Amino acid sequence: MFSLHPQLEQDCFQLGDLPLCRLLLMNDRQYPWLILVPRKTDTRELLELDENDQKQLMQESNLIGQLLLEVFFAEKLNVAALGNMVPQLHLHHIARFHHDPAWPAPVWGKHPALCYSEKESDEVKAKILDFLAKKAPAFTAVQLS
Amino acid sequence: MFSLHPQLEQDCFQLGDLPLCRLLLMNDRQYPWLILVPRKTDTRELLELDENDQKQLMQESNLIGQLLLEVFFAEKLNVAALGNMVPQLHLHHIARFHHDPAWPAPVWGKHPALCYSEKESDEVKAKILDFLAKKAPAFTAVQLS
């Protein structure tokens, strides 16, 4: 049974599920920042996924990259599996801009997260869900308490 | 005709070619740090690679991850495509340790690179090439002036 790491649960909004991954929105208004978490237990590294899951992860990563380009007009994508603090395998996808607060450095550890207001996060989530409704028929929004 | 970005050429040793990628060793003795650069012109993002190249990149990434685990006894792998400063698509693979100077932060921008001595880099290269000779028959060492 898949269970999201408590740190990711605390830092992110859970948006829904693609065939392999739970999709999260990082609660940081400084960057459009989406995270894919394969719903596999005890997986820490990309290379621990089998060939089919790796292929599926690439497809879902392409979709999320395309979303950041088309919906948020990302100038550059940052895609990374780090996991030094949260051992559950998760793949960051961050839309970067020449005017963002960390540019050109990576975002991690650069500036503390600035949470979205409820209105802002509702707007951002709506844009994301609208894109996925059109481009990802296999996506299902999660109903979380 | 593939040409390595001058910044990567300056910062790294070029070790050789896998079917898709040039393999580089970052000249920073603080971390075992290998970089895969697909030999494609004008490619900036992972999602710009076609399906076959993405599959090949995953295979080469798995190989390099395995190398960092087996040869350098990595405690954690960091795998990332950032490219904010060097636009040529390149995929970092860094062996991380609880005792390394940046842990648990990502390595970028944390500490200036400390170059290997010639003896050290020769030893590290030899370990890498030895692993690849056994595990990657398609690898060819590059002869560079």
PDB file of C-alpha atoms in Angstrom:
ATOM      1  CA  MET A   1       0.000   0.000   0.000  1.00  0.00           C
ATOM      2  CA  PHE A   2       1.522   3.300  -1.123  1.00  0.00           C
ATOM      3  CA  SER A   3       2.014   5.932   1.509  1.00  0.00           C
ATOM      4  CA  LEU A   4       3.520   9.353   0.846  1.00  0.00           C
ATOM      5  CA  HIS A   5       6.521  10.377   2.956  1.00  0.00           C
ATOM      6  CA  PRO A   6       5.361  12.746   5.735  1.00  0.00           C
ATOM      7  CA  GLN A   7       7.803  15.468   4.645  1.00  0.00           C
ATOM      8  CA  LEU A   8       6.397  15.503   1.102  1.00  0.00           C
ATOM      9  CA  GLU A   9       2.875  15.440   2.535  1.00  0.00           C
ATOM     10  CA  GLN A  10       3.727  18.485   4.620  1.00  0.00           C
ATOM     11  CA  ASP A  11       5.509  20.493   1.925  1.00  0.00           C
ATOM     12  CA  CYS A  12       3.202  19.768  -1.029  1.00  0.00           C
ATOM     13  CA  PHE A  13      -0.343  19.630  -2.336  1.00  0.00           C
ATOM     14  CA  GLN A  14      -1.329  16.182  -3.623  1.00  0.00           C
ATOM     15  CA  LEU A  15      -2.985  16.654  -7.007  1.00  0.00           C
ATOM     16  CA  GLY A  16      -3.676  13.154  -8.254  1.00  0.00           C
ATOM     17  CA  ASP A  17      -2.327  10.003  -9.813  1.00  0.00           C
ATOM     18  CA  LEU A  18      -0.841   9.182 -13.184  1.00  0.00           C
ATOM     19  CA  PRO A  19      -0.439   5.463 -13.996  1.00  0.00           C
ATOM     20  CA  LEU A  20       2.848   5.209 -12.080  1.00  0.00           C
ATOM     21  CA  CYS A  21       3.205   8.336  -9.964  1.00  0.00           C
ATOM     22  CA  ARG A  22       1.450  10.518  -7.441  1.00  0.00           C
ATOM     23  CA  LEU A  23       1.660  14.129  -8.669  1.00  0.00           C
ATOM     24  CA  LEU A  24       2.504  16.818  -6.109  1.00  0.00           C
ATOM     25  CA  LEU A  25       2.648  20.598  -6.283  1.00  0.00           C
ATOM     26  CA  MET A  26       5.329  22.052  -4.023  1.00  0.00           C
ATOM     27  CA  ASN A  27       3.817  24.741  -1.805  1.00  0.00           C
ATOM     28  CA  ASP A  28       6.318  27.414  -2.837  1.00  0.00           C
ATOM     29  CA  ARG A  29       5.012  30.346  -4.833  1.00  0.00           C
ATOM     30  CA  GLN A  30       8.519  31.300  -5.994  1.00  0.00           C
ATOM     31  CA  TYR A  31       8.635  28.564  -8.644  1.00  0.00           C
ATOM     32  CA  PRO A  32       6.132  26.360 -10.498  1.00  0.00           C
ATOM     33  CA  TRP A  33       7.399  23.091  -9.018  1.00  0.00           C
ATOM     34  CA  LEU A  34       5.861  19.667  -9.567  1.00  0.00           C
ATOM     35  CA  ILE A  35       7.033  16.363  -8.147  1.00  0.00           C
ATOM     36  CA  LEU A  36       6.416  12.829  -9.398  1.00  0.00           C
ATOM     37  CA  VAL A  37       6.475  10.100  -6.741  1.00  0.00           C
ATOM     38  CA  PRO A  38       6.315   6.525  -8.083  1.00  0.00           C
ATOM     39  CA  ARG A  39       3.733   4.640  -6.008  1.00  0.00           C
ATOM     40  CA  LYS A  40       6.211   1.915  -5.107  1.00  0.00           C
ATOM     41  CA  THR A  41       7.254   0.993  -1.625  1.00  0.00           C
ATOM     42  CA  ASP A  42      10.884   1.049  -0.531  1.00  0.00           C
ATOM     43  CA  THR A  43      12.271   2.562  -3.724  1.00  0.00           C
ATOM     44  CA  ARG A  44      15.039   5.118  -3.247  1.00  0.00           C
ATOM     45  CA  GLU A  45      16.867   5.288  -6.566  1.00  0.00           C
ATOM     46  CA  LEU A  46      15.787   5.610 -10.198  1.00  0.00           C
ATOM     47  CA  LEU A  47      17.812   2.526 -11.091  1.00  0.00           C
ATOM     48  CA  GLU A  48      15.761   0.408  -8.674  1.00  0.00           C
ATOM     49  CA  LEU A  49      12.716   0.779 -10.940  1.00  0.00           C
ATOM     50  CA  ASP A  50      12.310  -1.988 -13.514  1.00  0.00           C
ATOM     51  CA  GLU A  51      12.490  -1.225 -17.225  1.00  0.00           C
ATOM     52  CA  ASN A  52       8.719  -0.807 -17.669  1.00  0.00           C
ATOM     53  CA  ASP A  53       8.429   1.547 -14.716  1.00  0.00           C
ATOM     54  CA  GLN A  54      11.404   3.590 -15.933  1.00  0.00           C
ATOM     55  CA  LYS A  55       9.751   3.925 -19.342  1.00  0.00           C
ATOM     56  CA  GLN A  56       6.480   4.970 -17.716  1.00  0.00           C
ATOM     57  CA  LEU A  57       8.305   7.460 -15.482  1.00  0.00           C
ATOM     58  CA  MET A  58       9.975   9.029 -18.543  1.00  0.00           C
ATOM     59  CA  GLN A  59       6.533   9.391 -20.184  1.00  0.00           C
ATOM     60  CA  GLU A  60       5.072  11.021 -17.084  1.00  0.00           C
ATOM     61  CA  SER A  61       8.148  13.238 -16.747  1.00  0.00           C
ATOM     62  CA  ASN A  62       7.777  14.346 -20.380  1.00  0.00           C
ATOM     63  CA  LEU A  63       4.136  15.212 -19.704  1.00  0.00           C
ATOM     64  CA  ILE A  64       4.989  17.272 -16.623  1.00  0.00           C
ATOM     65  CA  GLY A  65       7.849  19.005 -18.438  1.00  0.00           C
ATOM     66  CA  GLN A  66       5.474  19.885 -21.286  1.00  0.00           C
ATOM     67  CA  LEU A  67       2.978  21.211 -18.756  1.00  0.00           C
ATOM     68  CA  LEU A  68       5.602  23.515 -17.217  1.00  0.00           C
ATOM     69  CA  LEU A  69       6.569  24.776 -20.672  1.00  0.00           C
ATOM     70  CA  GLU A  70       3.023  25.319 -21.974  1.00  0.00           C
ATOM     71  CA  VAL A  71       1.116  26.387 -18.878  1.00  0.00           C
ATOM     72  CA  PHE A  72       3.808  28.314 -17.011  1.00  0.00           C
ATOM     73  CA  PHE A  73       6.018  29.294 -19.972  1.00  0.00           C
ATOM     74  CA  ALA A  74       9.158  27.870 -18.300  1.00  0.00           C
ATOM     75  CA  GLU A  75      12.377  29.200 -19.813  1.00  0.00           C
ATOM     76  CA  LYS A  76      14.313  26.158 -18.531  1.00  0.00           C
ATOM     77  CA  LEU A  77      13.367  22.899 -16.862  1.00  0.00           C
ATOM     78  CA  ASN A  78      15.216  21.478 -13.891  1.00  0.00           C
ATOM     79  CA  VAL A  79      14.595  17.738 -13.452  1.00  0.00           C
ATOM     80  CA  ALA A  80      16.214  15.985 -10.513  1.00  0.00           C
ATOM     81  CA  ALA A  81      16.113  12.921  -8.279  1.00  0.00           C
ATOM     82  CA  LEU A  82      18.064  13.866  -5.139  1.00  0.00           C
ATOM     83  CA  GLY A  83      16.456  12.381  -2.024  1.00  0.00           C
ATOM     84  CA  ASN A  84      19.188  13.210   0.461  1.00  0.00           C
ATOM     85  CA  MET A  85      16.623  14.253   3.047  1.00  0.00           C
ATOM     86  CA  VAL A  86      13.507  12.362   1.923  1.00  0.00           C
ATOM     87  CA  PRO A  87      14.466   8.797   1.032  1.00  0.00           C
ATOM     88  CA  GLN A  88      11.247   7.998  -0.886  1.00  0.00           C
ATOM     89  CA  LEU A  89      12.084   8.225  -4.615  1.00  0.00           C
ATOM     90  CA  HIS A  90      10.693  11.462  -6.049  1.00  0.00           C
ATOM     91  CA  LEU A  91      11.498  13.362  -9.218  1.00  0.00           C
ATOM     92  CA  HIS A  92      11.483  17.166  -9.064  1.00  0.00           C
ATOM     93  CA  HIS A  93      10.340  19.198 -12.095  1.00  0.00           C
ATOM     94  CA  ILE A  94      10.874  22.919 -11.672  1.00  0.00           C
ATOM     95  CA  ALA A  95      10.081  25.700 -14.129  1.00  0.00           C
ATOM     96  CA  ARG A  96      12.968  28.143 -14.069  1.00  0.00           C
ATOM     97  CA  PHE A  97      13.134  31.755 -15.236  1.00  0.00           C
ATOM     98  CA  HIS A  98      15.922  34.273 -15.595  1.00  0.00           C
ATOM     99  CA  HIS A  99      14.022  36.485 -13.170  1.00  0.00           C
ATOM    100  CA  ASP A 100      13.338  33.859 -10.494  1.00  0.00           C
ATOM    101  CA  PRO A 101      14.885  34.385  -7.035  1.00  0.00           C
ATOM    102  CA  ALA A 102      17.466  31.585  -7.259  1.00  0.00           C
ATOM    103  CA  TRP A 103      18.503  31.892 -10.928  1.00  0.00           C
ATOM    104  CA  PRO A 104      20.917  30.581 -12.173  1.00  0.00           C
ATOM    105  CA  ALA A 105      21.547  28.480  -9.047  1.00  0.00           C
ATOM    106  CA  PRO A 106      19.484  25.373  -8.298  1.00  0.00           C
ATOM    107  CA  VAL A 107      16.503  26.157  -6.069  1.00  0.00           C
ATOM    108  CA  TRP A 108      17.260  23.828  -3.160  1.00  0.00           C
ATOM    109  CA  GLY A 109      18.482  25.544  -0.026  1.00  0.00           C
ATOM    110  CA  LYS A 110      18.593  28.933  -1.740  1.00  0.00           C
ATOM    111  CA  HIS A 111      15.526  30.631  -0.308  1.00  0.00           C
ATOM    112  CA  PRO A 112      12.993  29.341   2.230  1.00  0.00           C
ATOM    113  CA  ALA A 113       9.679  28.313   0.651  1.00  0.00           C
ATOM    114  CA  LEU A 114       7.010  31.018   0.431  1.00  0.00           C
ATOM    115  CA  CYS A 115       3.609  29.374   0.722  1.00  0.00           C
ATOM    116  CA  TYR A 116       0.820  30.144  -1.743  1.00  0.00           C
ATOM    117  CA  SER A 117      -2.273  31.953  -0.508  1.00  0.00           C
ATOM    118  CA  GLU A 118      -5.377  29.780  -0.832  1.00  0.00           C
ATOM    119  CA  LYS A 119      -6.530  31.848  -3.816  1.00  0.00           C
ATOM    120  CA  GLU A 120      -3.143  31.516  -5.539  1.00  0.00           C
ATOM    121  CA  SER A 121      -2.864  27.783  -4.992  1.00  0.00           C
ATOM    122  CA  ASP A 122      -6.439  27.283  -6.227  1.00  0.00           C
ATOM    123  CA  GLU A 123      -5.572  29.150  -9.416  1.00  0.00           C
ATOM    124  CA  VAL A 124      -2.337  27.243  -9.984  1.00  0.00           C
ATOM    125  CA  LYS A 125      -4.000  23.886  -9.296  1.00  0.00           C
ATOM    126  CA  ALA A 126      -6.841  24.748 -11.698  1.00  0.00           C
ATOM    127  CA  LYS A 127      -4.367  25.507 -14.503  1.00  0.00           C
ATOM    128  CA  ILE A 128      -2.548  22.222 -13.913  1.00  0.00           C
ATOM    129  CA  LEU A 129      -5.723  20.136 -13.713  1.00  0.00           C
ATOM    130  CA  ASP A 130      -7.071  21.805 -16.848  1.00  0.00           C
ATOM    131  CA  PHE A 131      -3.923  20.833 -18.805  1.00  0.00           C
ATOM    132  CA  LEU A 132      -4.047  17.260 -17.486  1.00  0.00           C
ATOM    133  CA  ALA A 133      -7.763  16.909 -18.302  1.00  0.00           C
ATOM    134  CA  LYS A 134      -6.882  17.673 -21.933  1.00  0.00           C
ATOM    135  CA  LYS A 135      -3.542  15.874 -22.276  1.00  0.00           C
ATOM    136  CA  ALA A 136      -3.566  13.011 -19.789  1.00  0.00           C
ATOM    137  CA  PRO A 137      -6.760  10.949 -19.862  1.00  0.00           C
ATOM    138  CA  ALA A 138      -5.169   8.474 -17.423  1.00  0.00           C
ATOM    139  CA  PHE A 139      -4.786  11.149 -14.737  1.00  0.00           C
ATOM    140  CA  THR A 140      -7.181  10.910 -11.803  1.00  0.00           C
ATOM    141  CA  ALA A 141      -7.435  13.665  -9.233  1.00  0.00           C
ATOM    142  CA  VAL A 142      -7.077  12.322  -5.711  1.00  0.00           C
ATOM    143  CA  GLN A 143      -9.793  12.965  -3.186  1.00  0.00           C
ATOM    144  CA  LEU A 144      -7.967  13.614   0.053  1.00  0.00           C
ATOM    145  CA  SER A 145      -9.472  14.518   3.363  1.00  0.00           C
TER     146      SER A 145
ATOM    147  CA  MET B   1      29.029  17.036 -35.532  1.00  0.00           C
ATOM    148  CA  PHE B   2      29.002  16.798 -31.747  1.00  0.00           C
ATOM    149  CA  SER B   3      30.978  19.372 -29.869  1.00  0.00           C
ATOM    150  CA  LEU B   4      31.194  19.547 -26.091  1.00  0.00           C
ATOM    151  CA  HIS B   5      30.251  22.864 -24.463  1.00  0.00           C
ATOM    152  CA  PRO B   6      33.444  24.760 -23.512  1.00  0.00           C
ATOM    153  CA  GLN B   7      32.402  25.007 -19.863  1.00  0.00           C
ATOM    154  CA  LEU B   8      32.038  21.225 -19.562  1.00  0.00           C
ATOM    155  CA  GLU B   9      35.323  20.811 -21.428  1.00  0.00           C
ATOM    156  CA  GLN B  10      37.006  23.070 -18.904  1.00  0.00           C
ATOM    157  CA  ASP B  11      35.453  21.574 -15.757  1.00  0.00           C
ATOM    158  CA  CYS B  12      35.656  17.875 -16.639  1.00  0.00           C
ATOM    159  CA  PHE B  13      37.785  15.032 -17.913  1.00  0.00           C
ATOM    160  CA  GLN B  14      36.365  13.369 -21.044  1.00  0.00           C
ATOM    161  CA  LEU B  15      36.460   9.617 -20.504  1.00  0.00           C
ATOM    162  CA  GLY B  16      34.777   8.163 -23.562  1.00  0.00           C
ATOM    163  CA  ASP B  17      31.561   7.392 -25.390  1.00  0.00           C
ATOM    164  CA  LEU B  18      28.623   5.145 -24.668  1.00  0.00           C
ATOM    165  CA  PRO B  19      26.206   4.583 -27.580  1.00  0.00           C
ATOM    166  CA  LEU B  20      24.335   7.834 -26.898  1.00  0.00           C
ATOM    167  CA  CYS B  21      26.446   9.892 -24.514  1.00  0.00           C
ATOM    168  CA  ARG B  22      29.910  11.293 -23.920  1.00  0.00           C
ATOM    169  CA  LEU B  23      30.960  10.367 -20.376  1.00  0.00           C
ATOM    170  CA  LEU B  24      32.656  13.052 -18.293  1.00  0.00           C
ATOM    171  CA  LEU B  25      34.296  13.015 -14.877  1.00  0.00           C
ATOM    172  CA  MET B  26      33.867  16.304 -13.026  1.00  0.00           C
ATOM    173  CA  ASN B  27      37.248  17.547 -11.833  1.00  0.00           C
ATOM    174  CA  ASP B  28      36.165  17.882  -8.204  1.00  0.00           C
ATOM    175  CA  ARG B  29      37.757  15.547  -5.689  1.00  0.00           C
ATOM    176  CA  GLN B  30      35.025  16.233  -3.122  1.00  0.00           C
ATOM    177  CA  TYR B  31      32.512  13.919  -4.837  1.00  0.00           C
ATOM    178  CA  PRO B  32      32.627  11.055  -7.355  1.00  0.00           C
ATOM    179  CA  TRP B  33      30.696  12.936 -10.046  1.00  0.00           C
ATOM    180  CA  LEU B  34      30.001  11.661 -13.565  1.00  0.00           C
ATOM    181  CA  ILE B  35      28.105  13.438 -16.314  1.00  0.00           C
ATOM    182  CA  LEU B  36      26.370  11.997 -19.369  1.00  0.00           C
ATOM    183  CA  VAL B  37      26.112  14.321 -22.377  1.00  0.00           C
ATOM    184  CA  PRO B  38      23.963  13.019 -25.260  1.00  0.00           C
ATOM    185  CA  ARG B  39      25.919  13.578 -28.485  1.00  0.00           C
ATOM    186  CA  LYS B  40      23.057  15.521 -30.060  1.00  0.00           C
ATOM    187  CA  THR B  41      23.260  19.083 -31.275  1.00  0.00           C
ATOM    188  CA  ASP B  42      20.942  21.778 -29.970  1.00  0.00           C
ATOM    189  CA  THR B  43      19.274  19.663 -27.302  1.00  0.00           C
ATOM    190  CA  ARG B  44      18.556  21.438 -24.022  1.00  0.00           C
ATOM    191  CA  GLU B  45      15.848  19.418 -22.328  1.00  0.00           C
ATOM    192  CA  LEU B  46      15.326  15.714 -21.608  1.00  0.00           C
ATOM    193  CA  LEU B  47      11.902  15.869 -23.267  1.00  0.00           C
ATOM    194  CA  GLU B  48      13.478  16.973 -26.552  1.00  0.00           C
ATOM    195  CA  LEU B  49      15.063  13.527 -26.931  1.00  0.00           C
ATOM    196  CA  ASP B  50      12.979  11.052 -28.915  1.00  0.00           C
ATOM    197  CA  GLU B  51      11.659   7.890 -27.285  1.00  0.00           C
ATOM    198  CA  ASN B  52      14.582   5.692 -28.381  1.00  0.00           C
ATOM    199  CA  ASP B  53      17.171   8.175 -27.148  1.00  0.00           C
ATOM    200  CA  GLN B  54      15.360   8.555 -23.825  1.00  0.00           C
ATOM    201  CA  LYS B  55      15.370   4.791 -23.399  1.00  0.00           C
ATOM    202  CA  GLN B  56      19.069   4.655 -24.240  1.00  0.00           C
ATOM    203  CA  LEU B  57      19.797   7.508 -21.832  1.00  0.00           C
ATOM    204  CA  MET B  58      17.990   5.649 -19.026  1.00  0.00           C
ATOM    205  CA  GLN B  59      20.125   2.560 -19.744  1.00  0.00           C
ATOM    206  CA  GLU B  60      23.327   4.590 -19.670  1.00  0.00           C
ATOM    207  CA  SER B  61      22.161   6.396 -16.536  1.00  0.00           C
ATOM    208  CA  ASN B  62      21.463   3.049 -14.837  1.00  0.00           C
ATOM    209  CA  LEU B  63      24.969   1.904 -15.757  1.00  0.00           C
ATOM    210  CA  ILE B  64      26.588   5.032 -14.335  1.00  0.00           C
ATOM    211  CA  GLY B  65      24.465   4.834 -11.195  1.00  0.00           C
ATOM    212  CA  GLN B  66      25.515   1.219 -10.731  1.00  0.00           C
ATOM    213  CA  LEU B  67      29.131   2.254 -11.203  1.00  0.00           C
ATOM    214  CA  LEU B  68      28.857   4.893  -8.474  1.00  0.00           C
ATOM    215  CA  LEU B  69      27.288   2.331  -6.128  1.00  0.00           C
ATOM    216  CA  GLU B  70      29.729  -0.498  -6.818  1.00  0.00           C
ATOM    217  CA  VAL B  71      33.007   1.316  -7.414  1.00  0.00           C
ATOM    218  CA  PHE B  72      32.630   4.274  -5.048  1.00  0.00           C
ATOM    219  CA  PHE B  73      30.163   2.744  -2.558  1.00  0.00           C
ATOM    220  CA  ALA B  74      27.745   5.702  -2.908  1.00  0.00           C
ATOM    221  CA  GLU B  75      25.282   5.952  -0.040  1.00  0.00           C
ATOM    222  CA  LYS B  76      22.866   7.964  -2.185  1.00  0.00           C
ATOM    223  CA  LEU B  77      22.742   8.931  -5.859  1.00  0.00           C
ATOM    224  CA  ASN B  78      21.849  12.410  -7.050  1.00  0.00           C
ATOM    225  CA  VAL B  79      20.726  12.442 -10.692  1.00  0.00           C
ATOM    226  CA  ALA B  80      19.847  15.773 -12.268  1.00  0.00           C
ATOM    227  CA  ALA B  81      19.378  17.645 -15.532  1.00  0.00           C
ATOM    228  CA  LEU B  82      19.635  21.345 -14.638  1.00  0.00           C
ATOM    229  CA  GLY B  83      21.440  23.283 -17.369  1.00  0.00           C
ATOM    230  CA  ASN B  84      20.775  26.802 -16.108  1.00  0.00           C
ATOM    231  CA  MET B  85      24.342  27.839 -16.871  1.00  0.00           C
ATOM    232  CA  VAL B  86      25.380  25.325 -19.554  1.00  0.00           C
ATOM    233  CA  PRO B  87      22.549  24.954 -22.079  1.00  0.00           C
ATOM    234  CA  GLN B  88      23.868  21.721 -23.637  1.00  0.00           C
ATOM    235  CA  LEU B  89      21.781  18.856 -22.206  1.00  0.00           C
ATOM    236  CA  HIS B  90      23.797  16.970 -19.591  1.00  0.00           C
ATOM    237  CA  LEU B  91      22.773  14.599 -16.824  1.00  0.00           C
ATOM    238  CA  HIS B  92      24.677  14.774 -13.537  1.00  0.00           C
ATOM    239  CA  HIS B  93      25.272  11.601 -11.509  1.00  0.00           C
ATOM    240  CA  ILE B  94      26.830  12.281  -8.126  1.00  0.00           C
ATOM    241  CA  ALA B  95      27.743   9.771  -5.420  1.00  0.00           C
ATOM    242  CA  ARG B  96      26.701  11.246  -2.095  1.00  0.00           C
ATOM    243  CA  PHE B  97      27.840  10.349   1.420  1.00  0.00           C
ATOM    244  CA  HIS B  98      26.746  11.413   4.874  1.00  0.00           C
ATOM    245  CA  HIS B  99      30.276  12.658   5.436  1.00  0.00           C
ATOM    246  CA  ASP B 100      30.649  14.650   2.196  1.00  0.00           C
ATOM    247  CA  PRO B 101      31.155  18.424   2.491  1.00  0.00           C
ATOM    248  CA  ALA B 102      27.730  19.430   1.154  1.00  0.00           C
ATOM    249  CA  TRP B 103      25.544  16.701   2.730  1.00  0.00           C
ATOM    250  CA  PRO B 104      22.529  16.781   2.879  1.00  0.00           C
ATOM    251  CA  ALA B 105      22.338  19.796   0.549  1.00  0.00           C
ATOM    252  CA  PRO B 106      22.748  19.416  -3.214  1.00  0.00           C
ATOM    253  CA  VAL B 107      26.362  19.950  -4.302  1.00  0.00           C
ATOM    254  CA  TRP B 108      25.882  22.826  -6.729  1.00  0.00           C
ATOM    255  CA  GLY B 109      27.046  26.189  -5.478  1.00  0.00           C
ATOM    256  CA  LYS B 110      27.873  24.789  -2.052  1.00  0.00           C
ATOM    257  CA  HIS B 111      31.667  24.577  -2.188  1.00  0.00           C
ATOM    258  CA  PRO B 112      34.061  25.556  -4.983  1.00  0.00           C
ATOM    259  CA  ALA B 113      35.462  22.577  -6.874  1.00  0.00           C
ATOM    260  CA  LEU B 114      38.718  21.125  -5.559  1.00  0.00           C
ATOM    261  CA  CYS B 115      40.681  19.733  -8.468  1.00  0.00           C
ATOM    262  CA  TYR B 116      42.183  16.251  -8.350  1.00  0.00           C
ATOM    263  CA  SER B 117      45.945  15.855  -8.345  1.00  0.00           C
ATOM    264  CA  GLU B 118      47.147  14.048 -11.466  1.00  0.00           C
ATOM    265  CA  LYS B 119      47.801  10.919  -9.410  1.00  0.00           C
ATOM    266  CA  GLU B 120      44.318  11.022  -7.886  1.00  0.00           C
ATOM    267  CA  SER B 121      42.529  11.581 -11.179  1.00  0.00           C
ATOM    268  CA  ASP B 122      44.537   8.781 -12.804  1.00  0.00           C
ATOM    269  CA  GLU B 123      43.431   6.430 -10.019  1.00  0.00           C
ATOM    270  CA  VAL B 124      39.789   7.465 -10.225  1.00  0.00           C
ATOM    271  CA  LYS B 125      39.755   7.212 -14.020  1.00  0.00           C
ATOM    272  CA  ALA B 126      41.352   3.771 -13.871  1.00  0.00           C
ATOM    273  CA  LYS B 127      38.634   2.509 -11.494  1.00  0.00           C
ATOM    274  CA  ILE B 128      35.901   3.853 -13.774  1.00  0.00           C
ATOM    275  CA  LEU B 129      37.438   2.471 -16.961  1.00  0.00           C
ATOM    276  CA  ASP B 130      37.974  -0.896 -15.300  1.00  0.00           C
ATOM    277  CA  PHE B 131      34.261  -1.115 -14.378  1.00  0.00           C
ATOM    278  CA  LEU B 132      33.206  -0.063 -17.872  1.00  0.00           C
ATOM    279  CA  ALA B 133      35.545  -2.568 -19.535  1.00  0.00           C
ATOM    280  CA  LYS B 134      33.727  -5.308 -17.615  1.00  0.00           C
ATOM    281  CA  LYS B 135      30.149  -4.037 -17.738  1.00  0.00           C
ATOM    282  CA  ALA B 136      29.823  -1.899 -20.861  1.00  0.00           C
ATOM    283  CA  PRO B 137      31.267  -3.536 -23.991  1.00  0.00           C
ATOM    284  CA  ALA B 138      29.852  -0.658 -26.077  1.00  0.00           C
ATOM    285  CA  PHE B 139      31.973   1.912 -24.216  1.00  0.00           C
ATOM    286  CA  THR B 140      34.928   3.328 -26.123  1.00  0.00           C
ATOM    287  CA  ALA B 141      37.508   5.474 -24.429  1.00  0.00           C
ATOM    288  CA  VAL B 142      38.093   8.724 -26.286  1.00  0.00           C
ATOM    289  CA  GLN B 143      41.546   9.645 -27.434  1.00  0.00           C
ATOM    290  CA  LEU B 144      41.793  13.367 -26.892  1.00  0.00           C
ATOM    291  CA  SER B 145      44.732  15.579 -27.526  1.00  0.00           C
TER     292      SER B 145
END
